PDB file of C-alpha atoms in Angstrom:
ATOM      1  CA  LEU A   1     -25.175  10.050   9.066  1.00 89.00           C
ATOM      2  CA  LYS A   2     -27.754   7.702  10.572  1.00 87.00           C
ATOM      3  CA  ARG A   3     -30.497  10.357  10.209  1.00 90.00           C
ATOM      4  CA  LYS A   4     -29.631  10.842   6.533  1.00 91.00           C
ATOM      5  CA  ILE A   5     -29.672   7.097   5.903  1.00 90.00           C
ATOM      6  CA  ASP A   6     -32.981   6.791   7.761  1.00 88.00           C
ATOM      7  CA  ALA A   7     -34.331   9.612   5.556  1.00 92.00           C
ATOM      8  CA  GLY A   8     -33.534   7.591   2.428  1.00 92.00           C
ATOM      9  CA  ALA A   9     -29.894   8.163   1.507  1.00 93.00           C
ATOM     10  CA  THR A  10     -28.541   5.121  -0.293  1.00 94.00           C
ATOM     11  CA  ARG A  11     -24.863   5.913   0.195  1.00 94.00           C
ATOM     12  CA  ALA A  12     -22.599   8.498   1.770  1.00 96.00           C
ATOM     13  CA  ILE A  13     -19.454  10.343   0.741  1.00 97.00           C
ATOM     14  CA  THR A  14     -17.056  11.308   3.505  1.00 97.00           C
ATOM     15  CA  GLN A  15     -15.285  14.590   3.917  1.00 95.00           C
ATOM     16  CA  PHE A  16     -11.644  14.491   2.933  1.00 96.00           C
ATOM     17  CA  PHE A  17      -9.048  12.791   5.111  1.00 96.00           C
ATOM     18  CA  PHE A  18      -5.413  11.786   4.714  1.00 97.00           C
ATOM     19  CA  GLU A  19      -4.932   8.558   6.657  1.00 97.00           C
ATOM     20  CA  PRO A  20      -6.678   5.334   5.597  1.00 98.00           C
ATOM     21  CA  ASP A  21      -7.235   4.296   9.212  1.00 97.00           C
ATOM     22  CA  THR A  22      -9.407   7.385   9.671  1.00 97.00           C
ATOM     23  CA  PHE A  23     -11.771   6.053   7.022  1.00 98.00           C
ATOM     24  CA  PHE A  24     -11.670   2.457   8.264  1.00 98.00           C
ATOM     25  CA  ARG A  25     -12.540   3.534  11.827  1.00 98.00           C
ATOM     26  CA  PHE A  26     -15.425   5.664  10.531  1.00 97.00           C
ATOM     27  CA  ARG A  27     -16.705   2.813   8.355  1.00 97.00           C
ATOM     28  CA  ASP A  28     -16.474   0.356  11.264  1.00 97.00           C
ATOM     29  CA  ASP A  29     -18.239   2.762  13.633  1.00 96.00           C
ATOM     30  CA  ALA A  30     -20.999   3.277  11.059  1.00 96.00           C
ATOM     31  CA  ALA A  31     -21.426  -0.481  10.661  1.00 95.00           C
ATOM     32  CA  ALA A  32     -21.601  -0.860  14.448  1.00 95.00           C
ATOM     33  CA  ALA A  33     -24.386   1.750  14.438  1.00 93.00           C
ATOM     34  CA  GLY A  34     -26.338  -0.361  11.949  1.00 92.00           C
ATOM     35  CA  ILE A  35     -25.442   1.556   8.795  1.00 93.00           C
ATOM     36  CA  THR A  36     -25.139  -0.903   5.931  1.00 93.00           C
ATOM     37  CA  GLN A  37     -25.149   1.542   3.023  1.00 94.00           C
ATOM     38  CA  GLU A  38     -21.955   2.128   1.088  1.00 95.00           C
ATOM     39  CA  ILE A  39     -19.630   4.789   2.433  1.00 97.00           C
ATOM     40  CA  VAL A  40     -17.417   6.297  -0.267  1.00 98.00           C
ATOM     41  CA  PRO A  41     -14.171   7.928   0.845  1.00 98.00           C
ATOM     42  CA  GLY A  42     -13.649  11.566  -0.135  1.00 97.00           C
ATOM     43  CA  ILE A  43     -10.124  12.099  -1.463  1.00 97.00           C
ATOM     44  CA  MET A  44      -8.700  15.600  -1.785  1.00 95.00           C
ATOM     45  CA  PRO A  45      -5.297  15.904  -3.426  1.00 94.00           C
ATOM     46  CA  VAL A  46      -3.218  18.496  -1.574  1.00 92.00           C
ATOM     47  CA  MET A  47      -1.696  21.076  -3.901  1.00 90.00           C
ATOM     48  CA  ASN A  48      -1.079  23.714  -1.261  1.00 90.00           C
ATOM     49  CA  TYR A  49      -0.240  22.664   2.282  1.00 92.00           C
ATOM     50  CA  ALA A  50      -1.161  26.008   3.879  1.00 91.00           C
ATOM     51  CA  SER A  51      -4.559  25.981   2.159  1.00 92.00           C
ATOM     52  CA  VAL A  52      -5.347  22.450   3.239  1.00 92.00           C
ATOM     53  CA  GLN A  53      -4.449  23.334   6.820  1.00 94.00           C
ATOM     54  CA  ARG A  54      -6.975  26.188   6.733  1.00 94.00           C
ATOM     55  CA  MET A  55      -9.687  24.029   5.161  1.00 93.00           C
ATOM     56  CA  SER A  56      -9.001  21.212   7.593  1.00 94.00           C
ATOM     57  CA  ALA A  57      -9.290  23.542  10.558  1.00 93.00           C
ATOM     58  CA  MET A  58     -12.693  24.734   9.311  1.00 94.00           C
ATOM     59  CA  CYS A  59     -14.135  21.240   8.951  1.00 90.00           C
ATOM     60  CA  GLY A  60     -12.323  19.445  11.759  1.00 90.00           C
ATOM     61  CA  THR A  61     -10.144  17.174   9.637  1.00 92.00           C
ATOM     62  CA  ALA A  62      -6.709  16.262  10.957  1.00 91.00           C
ATOM     63  CA  VAL A  63      -3.678  16.914   8.761  1.00 94.00           C
ATOM     64  CA  PRO A  64      -0.932  14.439   9.623  1.00 94.00           C
ATOM     65  CA  PRO A  65       2.348  16.050  10.723  1.00 92.00           C
ATOM     66  CA  TRP A  66       4.388  14.087   8.162  1.00 94.00           C
ATOM     67  CA  MET A  67       2.590  15.907   5.355  1.00 95.00           C
ATOM     68  CA  ALA A  68       4.231  19.239   6.218  1.00 93.00           C
ATOM     69  CA  HIS A  69       7.662  17.736   5.625  1.00 94.00           C
ATOM     70  CA  LEU A  70       6.680  16.506   2.150  1.00 95.00           C
ATOM     71  CA  PHE A  71       5.629  19.990   1.030  1.00 95.00           C
ATOM     72  CA  GLU A  72       8.472  21.841   2.739  1.00 95.00           C
ATOM     73  CA  GLY A  73      10.368  24.061   0.291  1.00 95.00           C
ATOM     74  CA  LEU A  74       7.885  23.568  -2.555  1.00 95.00           C
ATOM     75  CA  ASP A  75       5.980  26.862  -2.291  1.00 92.00           C
ATOM     76  CA  GLU A  76       7.478  28.142  -5.543  1.00 94.00           C
ATOM     77  CA  ARG A  77       7.547  24.754  -7.285  1.00 96.00           C
ATOM     78  CA  PRO A  78       4.029  23.938  -8.501  1.00 93.00           C
ATOM     79  CA  ALA A  79       5.125  20.992 -10.653  1.00 94.00           C
ATOM     80  CA  ALA A  80       6.813  19.336  -7.684  1.00 96.00           C
ATOM     81  CA  ARG A  81       3.759  20.016  -5.497  1.00 95.00           C
ATOM     82  CA  GLN A  82       1.555  18.406  -8.138  1.00 94.00           C
ATOM     83  CA  LEU A  83       3.772  15.324  -8.213  1.00 95.00           C
ATOM     84  CA  VAL A  84       3.644  15.015  -4.423  1.00 96.00           C
ATOM     85  CA  ALA A  85      -0.136  15.576  -4.425  1.00 96.00           C
ATOM     86  CA  ALA A  86      -0.774  12.914  -7.064  1.00 96.00           C
ATOM     87  CA  THR A  87       1.511  10.414  -5.368  1.00 97.00           C
ATOM     88  CA  LEU A  88      -0.067  10.921  -1.939  1.00 97.00           C
ATOM     89  CA  ALA A  89      -3.616  10.627  -3.264  1.00 97.00           C
ATOM     90  CA  ALA A  90      -2.797   7.530  -5.324  1.00 98.00           C
ATOM     91  CA  GLU A  91      -1.125   5.857  -2.339  1.00 98.00           C
ATOM     92  CA  LEU A  92      -4.133   6.644  -0.143  1.00 98.00           C
ATOM     93  CA  CYS A  93      -6.413   5.089  -2.757  1.00 98.00           C
ATOM     94  CA  ARG A  94      -4.197   2.003  -2.989  1.00 98.00           C
ATOM     95  CA  ARG A  95      -4.300   1.506   0.763  1.00 98.00           C
ATOM     96  CA  LEU A  96      -8.061   1.998   0.860  1.00 98.00           C
ATOM     97  CA  TYR A  97      -8.466  -0.460  -2.017  1.00 97.00           C
ATOM     98  CA  ALA A  98      -6.390  -3.009  -0.106  1.00 98.00           C
ATOM     99  CA  GLY A  99      -8.895  -2.557   2.730  1.00 97.00           C
ATOM    100  CA  GLY A 100     -11.876  -3.354   0.513  1.00 96.00           C
ATOM    101  CA  VAL A 101     -12.873   0.058  -0.841  1.00 97.00           C
ATOM    102  CA  ARG A 102     -13.934  -0.034  -4.496  1.00 95.00           C
ATOM    103  CA  GLU A 103     -15.266   3.476  -5.106  1.00 96.00           C
ATOM    104  CA  PHE A 104     -13.660   6.845  -4.515  1.00 96.00           C
ATOM    105  CA  HIS A 105     -14.880  10.429  -4.661  1.00 96.00           C
ATOM    106  CA  PHE A 106     -12.261  13.009  -5.634  1.00 95.00           C
ATOM    107  CA  TYR A 107     -12.589  16.595  -4.463  1.00 94.00           C
ATOM    108  CA  THR A 108     -10.854  17.971  -7.545  1.00 90.00           C
ATOM    109  CA  LEU A 109     -11.171  21.700  -6.843  1.00 88.00           C
ATOM    110  CA  ASN A 110     -11.193  22.272 -10.614  1.00 88.00           C
ATOM    111  CA  ARG A 111      -7.870  20.517 -11.142  1.00 87.00           C
ATOM    112  CA  ALA A 112      -8.802  18.005 -13.819  1.00 86.00           C
ATOM    113  CA  GLU A 113      -5.196  17.319 -14.819  1.00 90.00           C
ATOM    114  CA  LEU A 114      -4.286  16.352 -11.275  1.00 92.00           C
ATOM    115  CA  SER A 115      -7.224  13.950 -11.061  1.00 91.00           C
ATOM    116  CA  TYR A 116      -6.230  12.492 -14.421  1.00 91.00           C
ATOM    117  CA  ALA A 117      -2.667  11.955 -13.161  1.00 93.00           C
ATOM    118  CA  ILE A 118      -3.936  10.208 -10.026  1.00 95.00           C
ATOM    119  CA  CYS A 119      -6.130   7.885 -12.073  1.00 93.00           C
ATOM    120  CA  HIS A 120      -3.179   7.179 -14.350  1.00 93.00           C
ATOM    121  CA  LEU A 121      -1.017   6.278 -11.339  1.00 94.00           C
ATOM    122  CA  LEU A 122      -3.768   3.898 -10.227  1.00 94.00           C
ATOM    123  CA  GLY A 123      -3.728   2.173 -13.605  1.00 92.00           C
ATOM    124  CA  LEU A 124      -6.999   3.646 -14.836  1.00 89.00           C
ATOM    125  CA  ARG A 125      -6.919   4.732 -18.456  1.00 83.00           C
ATOM    126  CA  PRO A 126      -9.506   6.218 -20.797  1.00 82.00           C
ATOM    127  CA  ARG A 127     -10.988   3.789 -23.255  1.00 78.00           C
ATOM    128  CA  THR A 128      -9.636   3.972 -26.771  1.00 73.00           C
ATOM    129  CA  ASN A 129     -12.003   3.967 -29.714  1.00 65.00           C
ATOM    130  CA  ALA A 130     -11.227   0.286 -30.391  1.00 59.00           C
ATOM    131  CA  GLN A 131     -12.159  -0.592 -26.798  1.00 60.00           C
ATOM    132  CA  GLU A 132     -15.386   1.405 -27.049  1.00 62.00           C
ATOM    133  CA  ILE A 133     -16.355  -0.310 -30.301  1.00 60.00           C
ATOM    134  CA  ALA A 134     -15.594  -3.759 -28.872  1.00 62.00           C
ATOM    135  CA  ALA A 135     -17.624  -3.090 -25.720  1.00 60.00           C
TER     136      ALA A 135
END
């Protein structure tokens, strides 16, 4: 990361993670290394536990053991998986926000509806025409 910042990067986006402390440790370590640029957390909603385990293994991201329990028995229930995914991602964002994070990057994997649901859970709504006109 330091080489990229030294080469001119003005901010960084992390790979996905599932525990807020993972991000906070990374951010603190970066600050200790003299990195002052913004570090944006990468959030990936989990729709398929087996798939996220494979992806995590490829990029070295830890999947917390408690996550398996939440998806247990939902293989044939996509609506329930989507609800769990949105709730987990929104809670992660809330905890990061409480720790001072103000920007998030969502790895949507072409699931716009899921990202919309997460934003809705976080209280973010599209502007209405009246709001756009007033702005």
